[in-house]
């Protein structure tokens, strides 16, 4: 008796969606965000000279002297977000600075809503790890910076975060140094 079982591949999820800026019980500042599509066209750009309406309303964030500031020492995961199901970003860059606190900078992307996103966390977990996290039922830490490449995020120093999305590949950089390279698997989608 021969049994034939047909298996079909689960399609790889398309990396599209908005962005968000966040933190975890730390005071942070962000500036000069730029989102480009695969052809290098600017999809969104903000120098935080004022708060653009696309960000929505969040009373916890302030725009002061051309930077988005959050004193998050009393509250975790306060997001400044643009959720979108349509953006097909290819490259996201932003400058960030940890001002005070134990944790670092959080850049969310492919954010369709507040429960469906990826997040590049630099200096998370008490400034001991840099990771790529996926939200949702099949979520969790999906990739991590090698221990030999990890450097704690300095306080009061501006760094540039960059995320590149190409097909099913995600590459995450700090100051142009590649820290995480991740490929979404067709079978488990993470």
PDB file of C-alpha atoms in Angstrom:
ATOM      1  CA  UNK A   1       0.000   0.000   0.000  1.00  0.00           C
ATOM      2  CA  UNK A   2       1.408   3.343  -1.064  1.00  0.00           C
ATOM      3  CA  UNK A   3       0.000   6.503   0.434  1.00  0.00           C
ATOM      4  CA  UNK A   4       0.482   9.822  -1.321  1.00  0.00           C
ATOM      5  CA  UNK A   5       0.104  12.941   0.738  1.00  0.00           C
ATOM      6  CA  UNK A   6      -0.113  16.295  -0.983  1.00  0.00           C
ATOM      7  CA  UNK A   7       1.608  19.095   0.832  1.00  0.00           C
ATOM      8  CA  UNK A   8       1.350  22.687  -0.129  1.00  0.00           C
ATOM      9  CA  UNK A   9       3.715  25.404   0.879  1.00  0.00           C
ATOM     10  CA  UNK A  10       2.373  28.196   3.001  1.00  0.00           C
ATOM     11  CA  UNK A  11       3.036  31.391   1.061  1.00  0.00           C
ATOM     12  CA  UNK A  12       5.662  33.699   2.484  1.00  0.00           C
ATOM     13  CA  UNK A  13       4.051  36.763   4.007  1.00  0.00           C
ATOM     14  CA  UNK A  14       4.495  39.999   2.143  1.00  0.00           C
ATOM     15  CA  UNK A  15       6.497  42.530   4.112  1.00  0.00           C
ATOM     16  CA  UNK A  16       4.311  45.591   3.923  1.00  0.00           C
ATOM     17  CA  UNK A  17       2.774  47.942   6.444  1.00  0.00           C
ATOM     18  CA  UNK A  18       3.482  51.076   8.435  1.00  0.00           C
ATOM     19  CA  UNK A  19       6.046  51.972  11.075  1.00  0.00           C
ATOM     20  CA  UNK A  20       6.132  52.876  14.734  1.00  0.00           C
ATOM     21  CA  UNK A  21       8.611  54.248  17.254  1.00  0.00           C
ATOM     22  CA  UNK A  22       8.596  52.966  20.798  1.00  0.00           C
ATOM     23  CA  UNK A  23      10.562  52.157  23.956  1.00  0.00           C
ATOM     24  CA  UNK A  24      10.313  50.103  27.136  1.00  0.00           C
ATOM     25  CA  UNK A  25      10.442  52.149  30.349  1.00  0.00           C
ATOM     26  CA  UNK A  26      13.078  54.504  28.939  1.00  0.00           C
ATOM     27  CA  UNK A  27      13.233  58.099  27.765  1.00  0.00           C
ATOM     28  CA  UNK A  28      14.044  58.254  24.066  1.00  0.00           C
ATOM     29  CA  UNK A  29      14.303  60.698  21.176  1.00  0.00           C
ATOM     30  CA  UNK A  30      13.856  60.066  17.449  1.00  0.00           C
ATOM     31  CA  UNK A  31      14.570  62.237  14.410  1.00  0.00           C
ATOM     32  CA  UNK A  32      14.839  62.149  10.625  1.00  0.00           C
ATOM     33  CA  UNK A  33      12.697  59.137   9.739  1.00  0.00           C
ATOM     34  CA  UNK A  34      12.637  58.140   6.077  1.00  0.00           C
ATOM     35  CA  UNK A  35      10.748  55.310   4.393  1.00  0.00           C
ATOM     36  CA  UNK A  36      11.623  54.379   0.809  1.00  0.00           C
ATOM     37  CA  UNK A  37      10.106  51.894  -1.621  1.00  0.00           C
ATOM     38  CA  UNK A  38      12.119  49.360  -3.650  1.00  0.00           C
ATOM     39  CA  UNK A  39      12.826  51.956  -6.355  1.00  0.00           C
ATOM     40  CA  UNK A  40      14.252  54.470  -3.879  1.00  0.00           C
ATOM     41  CA  UNK A  41      11.178  56.709  -3.949  1.00  0.00           C
ATOM     42  CA  UNK A  42      10.314  58.338  -0.633  1.00  0.00           C
ATOM     43  CA  UNK A  43       7.041  56.958   0.762  1.00  0.00           C
ATOM     44  CA  UNK A  44       7.220  58.974   3.989  1.00  0.00           C
ATOM     45  CA  UNK A  45       9.687  61.374   5.563  1.00  0.00           C
ATOM     46  CA  UNK A  46       9.609  63.409   8.774  1.00  0.00           C
ATOM     47  CA  UNK A  47      12.209  65.680  10.355  1.00  0.00           C
ATOM     48  CA  UNK A  48       9.885  66.291  13.331  1.00  0.00           C
ATOM     49  CA  UNK A  49       9.848  70.038  12.862  1.00  0.00           C
ATOM     50  CA  UNK A  50       6.189  69.490  13.795  1.00  0.00           C
ATOM     51  CA  UNK A  51       4.076  66.384  14.316  1.00  0.00           C
ATOM     52  CA  UNK A  52       2.683  65.222  10.986  1.00  0.00           C
ATOM     53  CA  UNK A  53      -0.957  64.147  11.004  1.00  0.00           C
ATOM     54  CA  UNK A  54      -0.054  60.689   9.644  1.00  0.00           C
ATOM     55  CA  UNK A  55       1.314  59.763  13.078  1.00  0.00           C
ATOM     56  CA  UNK A  56      -2.127  59.956  14.662  1.00  0.00           C
ATOM     57  CA  UNK A  57      -2.617  61.233  18.181  1.00  0.00           C
ATOM     58  CA  UNK A  58      -0.487  60.286  21.133  1.00  0.00           C
ATOM     59  CA  UNK A  59      -0.366  62.765  24.006  1.00  0.00           C
ATOM     60  CA  UNK A  60       2.660  61.066  25.586  1.00  0.00           C
ATOM     61  CA  UNK A  61       5.014  62.060  22.763  1.00  0.00           C
ATOM     62  CA  UNK A  62       6.273  65.636  22.372  1.00  0.00           C
ATOM     63  CA  UNK A  63       7.943  67.393  19.461  1.00  0.00           C
ATOM     64  CA  UNK A  64      10.641  69.651  20.901  1.00  0.00           C
ATOM     65  CA  UNK A  65      13.469  71.290  18.933  1.00  0.00           C
ATOM     66  CA  UNK A  66      12.909  69.063  15.914  1.00  0.00           C
ATOM     67  CA  UNK A  67      12.884  65.671  17.670  1.00  0.00           C
ATOM     68  CA  UNK A  68      10.118  63.345  18.833  1.00  0.00           C
ATOM     69  CA  UNK A  69      10.603  62.857  22.582  1.00  0.00           C
ATOM     70  CA  UNK A  70       9.063  60.440  25.030  1.00  0.00           C
ATOM     71  CA  UNK A  71       9.648  60.232  28.761  1.00  0.00           C
ATOM     72  CA  UNK A  72       8.706  56.570  29.035  1.00  0.00           C
ATOM     73  CA  UNK A  73      10.141  55.878  32.466  1.00  0.00           C
ATOM     74  CA  UNK A  74       6.652  55.349  33.901  1.00  0.00           C
ATOM     75  CA  UNK A  75       4.974  53.566  30.996  1.00  0.00           C
ATOM     76  CA  UNK A  76       6.067  50.770  28.694  1.00  0.00           C
ATOM     77  CA  UNK A  77       5.477  50.603  24.921  1.00  0.00           C
ATOM     78  CA  UNK A  78       4.010  53.999  24.153  1.00  0.00           C
ATOM     79  CA  UNK A  79       3.975  54.074  20.372  1.00  0.00           C
ATOM     80  CA  UNK A  80       4.132  56.862  17.869  1.00  0.00           C
ATOM     81  CA  UNK A  81       2.643  54.946  14.967  1.00  0.00           C
ATOM     82  CA  UNK A  82       1.533  55.020  11.366  1.00  0.00           C
ATOM     83  CA  UNK A  83      -0.319  51.762  10.745  1.00  0.00           C
ATOM     84  CA  UNK A  84      -0.856  50.874   7.110  1.00  0.00           C
ATOM     85  CA  UNK A  85      -1.729  47.736   5.203  1.00  0.00           C
ATOM     86  CA  UNK A  86      -0.498  49.231   1.927  1.00  0.00           C
ATOM     87  CA  UNK A  87       3.034  50.589   2.390  1.00  0.00           C
ATOM     88  CA  UNK A  88       5.601  48.439   0.635  1.00  0.00           C
ATOM     89  CA  UNK A  89       8.693  49.833   2.276  1.00  0.00           C
ATOM     90  CA  UNK A  90      12.115  48.685   1.204  1.00  0.00           C
ATOM     91  CA  UNK A  91      14.357  50.782   3.438  1.00  0.00           C
ATOM     92  CA  UNK A  92      13.539  52.529   6.712  1.00  0.00           C
ATOM     93  CA  UNK A  93      16.078  54.811   8.390  1.00  0.00           C
ATOM     94  CA  UNK A  94      15.808  56.868  11.555  1.00  0.00           C
ATOM     95  CA  UNK A  95      18.079  58.515  14.082  1.00  0.00           C
ATOM     96  CA  UNK A  96      17.464  57.614  17.704  1.00  0.00           C
ATOM     97  CA  UNK A  97      18.869  58.346  21.122  1.00  0.00           C
ATOM     98  CA  UNK A  98      18.345  56.748  24.515  1.00  0.00           C
ATOM     99  CA  UNK A  99      18.241  59.599  27.021  1.00  0.00           C
ATOM    100  CA  UNK A 100      17.556  57.746  30.245  1.00  0.00           C
ATOM    101  CA  UNK A 101      16.569  54.246  31.369  1.00  0.00           C
ATOM    102  CA  UNK A 102      17.724  50.665  31.057  1.00  0.00           C
ATOM    103  CA  UNK A 103      16.251  49.773  27.671  1.00  0.00           C
ATOM    104  CA  UNK A 104      16.922  51.018  24.178  1.00  0.00           C
ATOM    105  CA  UNK A 105      15.287  51.944  20.883  1.00  0.00           C
ATOM    106  CA  UNK A 106      12.347  50.135  19.279  1.00  0.00           C
ATOM    107  CA  UNK A 107      11.578  50.508  15.552  1.00  0.00           C
ATOM    108  CA  UNK A 108       8.425  48.744  14.398  1.00  0.00           C
ATOM    109  CA  UNK A 109       7.824  48.016  10.717  1.00  0.00           C
ATOM    110  CA  UNK A 110       5.510  46.052   8.438  1.00  0.00           C
ATOM    111  CA  UNK A 111       2.959  47.291  10.981  1.00  0.00           C
ATOM    112  CA  UNK A 112      -0.527  46.579   9.692  1.00  0.00           C
ATOM    113  CA  UNK A 113      -2.067  47.350  13.097  1.00  0.00           C
ATOM    114  CA  UNK A 114      -1.077  47.361  16.781  1.00  0.00           C
ATOM    115  CA  UNK A 115      -0.966  43.538  16.871  1.00  0.00           C
ATOM    116  CA  UNK A 116       0.652  42.701  13.525  1.00  0.00           C
ATOM    117  CA  UNK A 117       4.242  43.877  13.014  1.00  0.00           C
ATOM    118  CA  UNK A 118       7.964  43.194  13.210  1.00  0.00           C
ATOM    119  CA  UNK A 119      10.148  45.131  15.635  1.00  0.00           C
ATOM    120  CA  UNK A 120      13.874  45.877  15.582  1.00  0.00           C
ATOM    121  CA  UNK A 121      14.887  46.302  19.236  1.00  0.00           C
ATOM    122  CA  UNK A 122      18.313  47.833  19.837  1.00  0.00           C
ATOM    123  CA  UNK A 123      19.646  47.538  23.383  1.00  0.00           C
ATOM    124  CA  UNK A 124      16.577  45.789  24.746  1.00  0.00           C
ATOM    125  CA  UNK A 125      16.223  43.570  27.800  1.00  0.00           C
ATOM    126  CA  UNK A 126      18.126  45.927  30.073  1.00  0.00           C
ATOM    127  CA  UNK A 127      20.483  46.944  27.237  1.00  0.00           C
ATOM    128  CA  UNK A 128      21.788  43.378  26.933  1.00  0.00           C
ATOM    129  CA  UNK A 129      20.403  42.278  23.535  1.00  0.00           C
ATOM    130  CA  UNK A 130      19.577  43.491  20.039  1.00  0.00           C
ATOM    131  CA  UNK A 131      16.823  41.438  18.432  1.00  0.00           C
ATOM    132  CA  UNK A 132      14.235  41.128  15.681  1.00  0.00           C
ATOM    133  CA  UNK A 133      10.813  40.276  17.064  1.00  0.00           C
ATOM    134  CA  UNK A 134       7.589  39.273  15.351  1.00  0.00           C
ATOM    135  CA  UNK A 135       4.196  39.896  16.935  1.00  0.00           C
ATOM    136  CA  UNK A 136       1.193  37.578  16.949  1.00  0.00           C
ATOM    137  CA  UNK A 137       0.407  33.952  17.699  1.00  0.00           C
ATOM    138  CA  UNK A 138       3.488  32.656  15.865  1.00  0.00           C
ATOM    139  CA  UNK A 139       5.578  35.555  17.144  1.00  0.00           C
ATOM    140  CA  UNK A 140       8.484  36.012  19.481  1.00  0.00           C
ATOM    141  CA  UNK A 141      12.189  36.627  18.989  1.00  0.00           C
ATOM    142  CA  UNK A 142      12.971  35.421  15.460  1.00  0.00           C
ATOM    143  CA  UNK A 143      16.592  36.590  15.187  1.00  0.00           C
ATOM    144  CA  UNK A 144      19.256  38.061  17.415  1.00  0.00           C
ATOM    145  CA  UNK A 145      22.489  39.952  16.987  1.00  0.00           C
ATOM    146  CA  UNK A 146      25.513  37.711  17.527  1.00  0.00           C
ATOM    147  CA  UNK A 147      27.018  38.152  20.970  1.00  0.00           C
ATOM    148  CA  UNK A 148      30.341  39.090  19.376  1.00  0.00           C
ATOM    149  CA  UNK A 149      28.659  41.933  17.429  1.00  0.00           C
ATOM    150  CA  UNK A 150      26.498  43.238  20.289  1.00  0.00           C
ATOM    151  CA  UNK A 151      27.380  46.570  21.836  1.00  0.00           C
ATOM    152  CA  UNK A 152      25.244  48.128  24.587  1.00  0.00           C
ATOM    153  CA  UNK A 153      23.369  51.204  23.403  1.00  0.00           C
ATOM    154  CA  UNK A 154      25.125  54.265  24.839  1.00  0.00           C
ATOM    155  CA  UNK A 155      23.113  56.887  26.694  1.00  0.00           C
ATOM    156  CA  UNK A 156      22.855  60.350  25.108  1.00  0.00           C
ATOM    157  CA  UNK A 157      24.420  59.326  21.800  1.00  0.00           C
ATOM    158  CA  UNK A 158      22.556  59.497  18.489  1.00  0.00           C
ATOM    159  CA  UNK A 159      22.643  56.303  16.413  1.00  0.00           C
ATOM    160  CA  UNK A 160      21.091  55.549  13.041  1.00  0.00           C
ATOM    161  CA  UNK A 161      18.809  52.533  12.734  1.00  0.00           C
ATOM    162  CA  UNK A 162      18.189  51.066   9.296  1.00  0.00           C
ATOM    163  CA  UNK A 163      15.933  48.204   8.227  1.00  0.00           C
ATOM    164  CA  UNK A 164      16.036  46.807   4.681  1.00  0.00           C
ATOM    165  CA  UNK A 165      13.172  44.651   3.412  1.00  0.00           C
ATOM    166  CA  UNK A 166      13.730  42.668   0.202  1.00  0.00           C
ATOM    167  CA  UNK A 167      11.352  39.846  -0.675  1.00  0.00           C
ATOM    168  CA  UNK A 168      11.371  37.571   2.365  1.00  0.00           C
ATOM    169  CA  UNK A 169      14.622  38.979   3.785  1.00  0.00           C
ATOM    170  CA  UNK A 170      15.019  41.467   6.633  1.00  0.00           C
ATOM    171  CA  UNK A 171      18.349  43.146   7.365  1.00  0.00           C
ATOM    172  CA  UNK A 172      18.818  45.380  10.425  1.00  0.00           C
ATOM    173  CA  UNK A 173      21.669  47.841  10.926  1.00  0.00           C
ATOM    174  CA  UNK A 174      22.957  50.260  13.560  1.00  0.00           C
ATOM    175  CA  UNK A 175      25.237  52.995  12.215  1.00  0.00           C
ATOM    176  CA  UNK A 176      25.552  51.058   8.929  1.00  0.00           C
ATOM    177  CA  UNK A 177      26.800  47.919  10.717  1.00  0.00           C
ATOM    178  CA  UNK A 178      24.723  44.865   9.796  1.00  0.00           C
ATOM    179  CA  UNK A 179      23.596  43.236  13.042  1.00  0.00           C
ATOM    180  CA  UNK A 180      20.712  40.985  11.973  1.00  0.00           C
ATOM    181  CA  UNK A 181      20.005  39.209   8.705  1.00  0.00           C
ATOM    182  CA  UNK A 182      16.819  37.132   8.678  1.00  0.00           C
ATOM    183  CA  UNK A 183      14.947  35.152   6.030  1.00  0.00           C
ATOM    184  CA  UNK A 184      11.278  34.324   6.525  1.00  0.00           C
ATOM    185  CA  UNK A 185      10.812  30.568   6.092  1.00  0.00           C
ATOM    186  CA  UNK A 186       8.079  29.404   3.704  1.00  0.00           C
ATOM    187  CA  UNK A 187       6.861  26.653   6.022  1.00  0.00           C
ATOM    188  CA  UNK A 188       6.562  28.424   9.346  1.00  0.00           C
ATOM    189  CA  UNK A 189       6.387  32.026   8.076  1.00  0.00           C
ATOM    190  CA  UNK A 190       8.907  33.155  10.706  1.00  0.00           C
TER     191      UNK A 190
END
